[in-house]
PDB file of C-alpha atoms in Angstrom:
ATOM      1  CA  UNK G  26      85.443  73.310 108.401  1.00 38.00           C
ATOM      2  CA  UNK G  27      82.264  75.027 108.221  1.00 44.00           C
ATOM      3  CA  UNK G  28      80.444  78.073 109.773  1.00 46.00           C
ATOM      4  CA  UNK G  29      77.328  78.760 111.537  1.00 46.00           C
ATOM      5  CA  UNK G  30      75.965  82.074 110.688  1.00 49.00           C
ATOM      6  CA  UNK G  31      72.837  83.652 110.556  1.00 47.00           C
ATOM      7  CA  UNK G  32      71.258  86.559 108.504  1.00 42.00           C
ATOM      8  CA  UNK G  33      68.833  89.044 110.356  1.00 43.00           C
ATOM      9  CA  UNK G  34      66.129  90.138 108.234  1.00 38.00           C
ATOM     10  CA  UNK G  35      66.046  93.982 107.594  1.00 41.00           C
ATOM     11  CA  UNK G  36      64.529  96.352 105.165  1.00 41.00           C
ATOM     12  CA  UNK G  37      67.456  97.633 102.722  1.00 44.00           C
ATOM     13  CA  UNK G  38      67.610 101.385 101.668  1.00 45.00           C
ATOM     14  CA  UNK G  39      69.555 103.101  98.804  1.00 48.00           C
ATOM     15  CA  UNK G  40      72.168 104.428 101.316  1.00 59.00           C
ATOM     16  CA  UNK G  41      72.995 100.859 102.802  1.00 68.00           C
ATOM     17  CA  UNK G  42      75.408  98.436 101.204  1.00 72.00           C
ATOM     18  CA  UNK G  43      74.394  95.048 100.307  1.00 84.00           C
ATOM     19  CA  UNK G  44      74.611  92.503 102.926  1.00 87.00           C
ATOM     20  CA  UNK G  45      76.174  90.202 100.970  1.00 88.00           C
ATOM     21  CA  UNK G  46      78.956  92.664  99.911  1.00 87.00           C
ATOM     22  CA  UNK G  47      79.681  93.469 103.635  1.00 90.00           C
ATOM     23  CA  UNK G  48      79.439  89.871 104.603  1.00 90.00           C
ATOM     24  CA  UNK G  49      81.912  88.908 101.947  1.00 88.00           C
ATOM     25  CA  UNK G  50      84.122  91.758 102.699  1.00 90.00           C
ATOM     26  CA  UNK G  51      84.521  90.856 106.498  1.00 89.00           C
ATOM     27  CA  UNK G  52      84.864  87.116 105.849  1.00 88.00           C
ATOM     28  CA  UNK G  53      87.817  87.827 103.560  1.00 87.00           C
ATOM     29  CA  UNK G  54      89.418  90.327 105.930  1.00 87.00           C
ATOM     30  CA  UNK G  55      89.126  88.424 109.253  1.00 85.00           C
ATOM     31  CA  UNK G  56      90.360  85.384 107.497  1.00 81.00           C
ATOM     32  CA  UNK G  57      93.475  87.090 106.098  1.00 79.00           C
ATOM     33  CA  UNK G  58      93.992  89.729 108.909  1.00 75.00           C
ATOM     34  CA  UNK G  59      96.639  89.000 111.501  1.00 59.00           C
ATOM     35  CA  UNK G  60      95.982  89.416 115.160  1.00 50.00           C
ATOM     36  CA  UNK G  61      97.788  92.720 116.272  1.00 46.00           C
ATOM     37  CA  UNK G  62      99.039  93.913 119.240  1.00 42.00           C
ATOM     38  CA  UNK G  63     100.578  96.799 120.637  1.00 40.00           C
ATOM     39  CA  UNK G  64     104.291  96.731 121.436  1.00 38.00           C
ATOM     40  CA  UNK G  65     105.675  98.451 124.420  1.00 37.00           C
ATOM     41  CA  UNK G  66     106.960 101.325 121.901  1.00 39.00           C
ATOM     42  CA  UNK G  67     103.360 101.975 120.657  1.00 38.00           C
ATOM     43  CA  UNK G  68     103.998 100.392 117.342  1.00 41.00           C
ATOM     44  CA  UNK G  69     101.505  97.815 115.932  1.00 44.00           C
ATOM     45  CA  UNK G  70     102.806  94.489 115.171  1.00 48.00           C
ATOM     46  CA  UNK G  71     101.170  91.453 114.012  1.00 50.00           C
ATOM     47  CA  UNK G  72     101.551  87.880 115.180  1.00 53.00           C
ATOM     48  CA  UNK G  73     101.958  85.781 111.744  1.00 51.00           C
ATOM     49  CA  UNK G  74     100.934  82.465 113.498  1.00 51.00           C
ATOM     50  CA  UNK G  75      97.577  83.947 114.791  1.00 61.00           C
ATOM     51  CA  UNK G  76      94.586  85.331 112.542  1.00 70.00           C
ATOM     52  CA  UNK G  77      90.936  86.280 113.186  1.00 79.00           C
ATOM     53  CA  UNK G  78      89.694  83.138 111.272  1.00 80.00           C
ATOM     54  CA  UNK G  79      88.548  81.461 114.173  1.00 84.00           C
ATOM     55  CA  UNK G  80      86.741  84.571 115.804  1.00 88.00           C
ATOM     56  CA  UNK G  81      83.175  85.387 116.313  1.00 92.00           C
ATOM     57  CA  UNK G  82      82.009  88.520 114.863  1.00 94.00           C
ATOM     58  CA  UNK G  83      78.957  90.621 114.510  1.00 96.00           C
ATOM     59  CA  UNK G  84      77.944  93.082 111.442  1.00 97.00           C
ATOM     60  CA  UNK G  85      75.838  95.686 111.573  1.00 97.00           C
ATOM     61  CA  UNK G  86      73.685  97.282 108.678  1.00 95.00           C
ATOM     62  CA  UNK G  87      76.061 100.300 107.906  1.00 95.00           C
ATOM     63  CA  UNK G  88      79.116  98.134 107.508  1.00 95.00           C
ATOM     64  CA  UNK G  89      80.569  98.175 111.120  1.00 95.00           C
ATOM     65  CA  UNK G  90      81.724  94.760 112.451  1.00 96.00           C
ATOM     66  CA  UNK G  91      82.360  93.955 116.478  1.00 95.00           C
ATOM     67  CA  UNK G  92      85.087  91.326 116.896  1.00 93.00           C
ATOM     68  CA  UNK G  93      83.773  89.436 119.798  1.00 92.00           C
ATOM     69  CA  UNK G  94      86.458  86.845 120.492  1.00 85.00           C
ATOM     70  CA  UNK G  95      87.653  83.385 119.683  1.00 84.00           C
ATOM     71  CA  UNK G  96      85.251  80.583 119.115  1.00 83.00           C
ATOM     72  CA  UNK G  97      86.693  78.775 122.059  1.00 83.00           C
ATOM     73  CA  UNK G  98      85.558  82.096 124.469  1.00 84.00           C
ATOM     74  CA  UNK G  99      82.152  82.130 122.713  1.00 83.00           C
ATOM     75  CA  UNK G 100      81.262  78.264 122.002  1.00 83.00           C
ATOM     76  CA  UNK G 101      78.464  78.186 124.547  1.00 87.00           C
ATOM     77  CA  UNK G 102      76.786  81.247 123.329  1.00 89.00           C
ATOM     78  CA  UNK G 103      73.880  81.530 120.936  1.00 90.00           C
ATOM     79  CA  UNK G 104      73.877  83.304 117.885  1.00 92.00           C
ATOM     80  CA  UNK G 105      71.207  85.939 119.671  1.00 94.00           C
ATOM     81  CA  UNK G 106      73.278  86.081 122.914  1.00 94.00           C
ATOM     82  CA  UNK G 107      76.377  87.391 120.710  1.00 94.00           C
ATOM     83  CA  UNK G 108      74.305  89.800 118.758  1.00 96.00           C
ATOM     84  CA  UNK G 109      73.160  91.249 122.244  1.00 96.00           C
ATOM     85  CA  UNK G 110      76.821  91.207 123.488  1.00 95.00           C
ATOM     86  CA  UNK G 111      78.002  93.209 120.244  1.00 96.00           C
ATOM     87  CA  UNK G 112      75.225  95.560 120.386  1.00 97.00           C
ATOM     88  CA  UNK G 113      76.163  96.481 124.067  1.00 96.00           C
ATOM     89  CA  UNK G 114      79.802  96.780 123.127  1.00 94.00           C
ATOM     90  CA  UNK G 115      79.087  98.849 120.093  1.00 95.00           C
ATOM     91  CA  UNK G 116      76.551 101.075 121.825  1.00 94.00           C
ATOM     92  CA  UNK G 117      79.128 101.795 124.845  1.00 91.00           C
ATOM     93  CA  UNK G 118      82.165 101.929 122.390  1.00 88.00           C
ATOM     94  CA  UNK G 119      81.161 103.113 119.092  1.00 83.00           C
ATOM     95  CA  UNK G 120      79.849 106.636 119.571  1.00 77.00           C
ATOM     96  CA  UNK G 121      81.938 109.400 118.590  1.00 71.00           C
ATOM     97  CA  UNK G 122      83.683 111.691 121.283  1.00 68.00           C
ATOM     98  CA  UNK G 123      85.742 114.225 119.392  1.00 68.00           C
ATOM     99  CA  UNK G 124      88.996 114.751 121.075  1.00 65.00           C
ATOM    100  CA  UNK G 125      89.124 111.325 122.421  1.00 59.00           C
ATOM    101  CA  UNK G 126      90.641 107.813 121.111  1.00 55.00           C
ATOM    102  CA  UNK G 127      87.339 107.133 120.089  1.00 60.00           C
ATOM    103  CA  UNK G 128      87.258 109.680 117.416  1.00 64.00           C
ATOM    104  CA  UNK G 129      90.957 108.203 115.854  1.00 72.00           C
ATOM    105  CA  UNK G 130      90.902 105.908 112.728  1.00 80.00           C
ATOM    106  CA  UNK G 131      93.119 104.351 110.054  1.00 82.00           C
ATOM    107  CA  UNK G 132      92.176 103.718 106.754  1.00 85.00           C
ATOM    108  CA  UNK G 133      93.399 101.102 104.057  1.00 83.00           C
ATOM    109  CA  UNK G 134      92.310 100.461 100.685  1.00 85.00           C
ATOM    110  CA  UNK G 135      91.966  96.889  99.714  1.00 81.00           C
ATOM    111  CA  UNK G 136      91.981  95.955  95.946  1.00 83.00           C
ATOM    112  CA  UNK G 137      90.649  92.415  96.849  1.00 81.00           C
ATOM    113  CA  UNK G 138      87.785  93.779  98.860  1.00 82.00           C
ATOM    114  CA  UNK G 139      87.325  96.811  96.643  1.00 85.00           C
ATOM    115  CA  UNK G 140      86.694  99.190  99.406  1.00 89.00           C
ATOM    116  CA  UNK G 141      88.233 101.189 102.281  1.00 88.00           C
ATOM    117  CA  UNK G 142      88.517  99.183 105.860  1.00 90.00           C
ATOM    118  CA  UNK G 143      88.399 101.755 108.472  1.00 91.00           C
ATOM    119  CA  UNK G 144      90.061 100.732 112.079  1.00 86.00           C
ATOM    120  CA  UNK G 145      89.766 102.474 115.023  1.00 85.00           C
ATOM    121  CA  UNK G 146      91.437 102.996 118.397  1.00 78.00           C
ATOM    122  CA  UNK G 147      89.427 100.086 119.654  1.00 81.00           C
ATOM    123  CA  UNK G 148      90.649  97.204 117.889  1.00 83.00           C
ATOM    124  CA  UNK G 149      87.569  95.086 118.101  1.00 89.00           C
ATOM    125  CA  UNK G 150      85.385  97.711 116.127  1.00 92.00           C
ATOM    126  CA  UNK G 151      85.921  97.814 112.309  1.00 93.00           C
ATOM    127  CA  UNK G 152      83.943  99.612 109.353  1.00 93.00           C
ATOM    128  CA  UNK G 153      84.027  98.498 105.910  1.00 94.00           C
ATOM    129  CA  UNK G 154      82.956 101.184 103.052  1.00 92.00           C
ATOM    130  CA  UNK G 155      82.818  99.670  99.641  1.00 89.00           C
ATOM    131  CA  UNK G 156      83.601 101.317  96.698  1.00 81.00           C
ATOM    132  CA  UNK G 157      80.169 101.521  95.397  1.00 62.00           C
ATOM    133  CA  UNK G 158      79.373 103.453  98.663  1.00 50.00           C
ATOM    134  CA  UNK G 159      80.933 106.742  96.794  1.00 46.00           C
ATOM    135  CA  UNK G 160      78.089 106.346  94.043  1.00 44.00           C
ATOM    136  CA  UNK G 161      75.081 105.275  95.844  1.00 47.00           C
ATOM    137  CA  UNK G 162      73.845 107.874  97.552  1.00 44.00           C
ATOM    138  CA  UNK G 163      75.505 108.286 101.007  1.00 46.00           C
ATOM    139  CA  UNK G 164      77.526 111.099 100.292  1.00 42.00           C
ATOM    140  CA  UNK G 165      76.979 111.044  96.541  1.00 35.00           C
ATOM    141  CA  UNK G 166      79.804 110.738  93.636  1.00 33.00           C
ATOM    142  CA  UNK G 167      80.164 114.752  93.497  1.00 35.00           C
ATOM    143  CA  UNK G 168      81.631 114.715  96.962  1.00 41.00           C
ATOM    144  CA  UNK G 169      84.094 112.036  96.243  1.00 45.00           C
ATOM    145  CA  UNK G 170      84.604 112.536  92.566  1.00 41.00           C
ATOM    146  CA  UNK G 171      87.779 114.347  93.153  1.00 40.00           C
ATOM    147  CA  UNK G 172      89.288 111.860  95.710  1.00 44.00           C
ATOM    148  CA  UNK G 173      88.503 108.700  93.965  1.00 46.00           C
ATOM    149  CA  UNK G 174      88.200 107.123  90.459  1.00 46.00           C
ATOM    150  CA  UNK G 175      85.106 107.292  88.298  1.00 41.00           C
ATOM    151  CA  UNK G 176      84.055 104.011  89.747  1.00 45.00           C
ATOM    152  CA  UNK G 177      84.834 105.008  93.395  1.00 46.00           C
ATOM    153  CA  UNK G 178      87.566 102.512  93.935  1.00 46.00           C
ATOM    154  CA  UNK G 179      90.739 104.170  92.669  1.00 47.00           C
ATOM    155  CA  UNK G 180      93.094 104.648  95.611  1.00 45.00           C
ATOM    156  CA  UNK G 181      96.062 106.024  93.416  1.00 49.00           C
ATOM    157  CA  UNK G 182      97.108 109.675  92.895  1.00 49.00           C
ATOM    158  CA  UNK G 183      98.278 112.782  94.689  1.00 48.00           C
ATOM    159  CA  UNK G 184      95.178 113.059  96.826  1.00 69.00           C
ATOM    160  CA  UNK G 185      96.005 109.772  99.141  1.00 78.00           C
ATOM    161  CA  UNK G 186      95.790 111.785 102.229  1.00 79.00           C
ATOM    162  CA  UNK G 187      92.634 113.468 101.455  1.00 83.00           C
ATOM    163  CA  UNK G 188      90.853 110.456 100.376  1.00 82.00           C
ATOM    164  CA  UNK G 189      91.935 108.539 103.527  1.00 81.00           C
ATOM    165  CA  UNK G 190      90.564 111.455 105.684  1.00 84.00           C
ATOM    166  CA  UNK G 191      87.578 111.442 103.647  1.00 87.00           C
ATOM    167  CA  UNK G 192      86.865 107.736 104.003  1.00 88.00           C
ATOM    168  CA  UNK G 193      87.912 107.588 107.406  1.00 87.00           C
ATOM    169  CA  UNK G 194      85.363 110.293 108.425  1.00 87.00           C
ATOM    170  CA  UNK G 195      82.993 108.344 106.413  1.00 91.00           C
ATOM    171  CA  UNK G 196      83.535 105.278 108.393  1.00 90.00           C
ATOM    172  CA  UNK G 197      83.527 106.855 111.582  1.00 90.00           C
ATOM    173  CA  UNK G 198      80.121 108.261 110.578  1.00 91.00           C
ATOM    174  CA  UNK G 199      78.888 104.733 109.592  1.00 94.00           C
ATOM    175  CA  UNK G 200      80.182 103.531 112.994  1.00 93.00           C
ATOM    176  CA  UNK G 201      78.404 106.068 114.849  1.00 93.00           C
ATOM    177  CA  UNK G 202      75.165 105.418 112.938  1.00 95.00           C
ATOM    178  CA  UNK G 203      75.603 101.535 113.661  1.00 97.00           C
ATOM    179  CA  UNK G 204      76.116 102.591 117.294  1.00 95.00           C
ATOM    180  CA  UNK G 205      72.837 104.572 117.310  1.00 96.00           C
ATOM    181  CA  UNK G 206      70.399 102.056 115.193  1.00 96.00           C
ATOM    182  CA  UNK G 207      72.047  98.696 116.355  1.00 97.00           C
ATOM    183  CA  UNK G 208      70.523  96.847 113.649  1.00 96.00           C
ATOM    184  CA  UNK G 209      72.445  93.460 113.327  1.00 96.00           C
ATOM    185  CA  UNK G 210      72.333  91.914 109.840  1.00 96.00           C
ATOM    186  CA  UNK G 211      74.734  89.059 110.690  1.00 95.00           C
ATOM    187  CA  UNK G 212      76.460  86.629 113.102  1.00 95.00           C
ATOM    188  CA  UNK G 213      79.412  84.915 112.227  1.00 93.00           C
ATOM    189  CA  UNK G 214      80.473  81.834 114.756  1.00 91.00           C
ATOM    190  CA  UNK G 215      82.834  79.504 113.293  1.00 86.00           C
ATOM    191  CA  UNK G 216      82.226  75.804 113.785  1.00 73.00           C
ATOM    192  CA  UNK G 217      85.094  73.680 115.184  1.00 51.00           C
ATOM    193  CA  UNK G 218      85.493  70.182 113.707  1.00 40.00           C
ATOM    194  CA  UNK G 219      84.451  67.346 116.097  1.00 39.00           C
ATOM    195  CA  UNK G 220      86.968  65.113 117.386  1.00 42.00           C
ATOM    196  CA  UNK G 221      86.629  61.404 117.587  1.00 41.00           C
TER     197      UNK G 221
END
């Protein structure tokens, strides 16, 4: 089972993570992540039998991904149509509105991804902050030096709340930047095996 995907050409800047790093992180994340649901009591549970592996998603240049839905839901859409849908969705749902659920986030550091995955109230939008982000100019190593390790990836110690807040705010800022710029770098659409 392969996948069809396309990279959109863009100019890199020092403060933008490498597209390959972001693509690799989201491919792994969506392959491994279990579909989440909100239970009646407000707790978050997951269905171990369902994953996002067969879902389509669009990646923006600052590390925000928009989950579009299953392949079945998007099978007749072209990659350009999917990119347009994600742009509209992020433009409407990605801007920061303080004091509303749009500003809420949760943060998890993932050793396998070497970075922080920031989830938002809207469960179709995710932002990945790679460990390299700490040292490559977005905020500068001095800003995060006491919250992360020398390499920007250490998530242990007494500052976990402060660290999660810092990277959550950074992820939210990057999501807002993506919602403003709307620069797509990658579209993922899984292929379904052909039946005889």
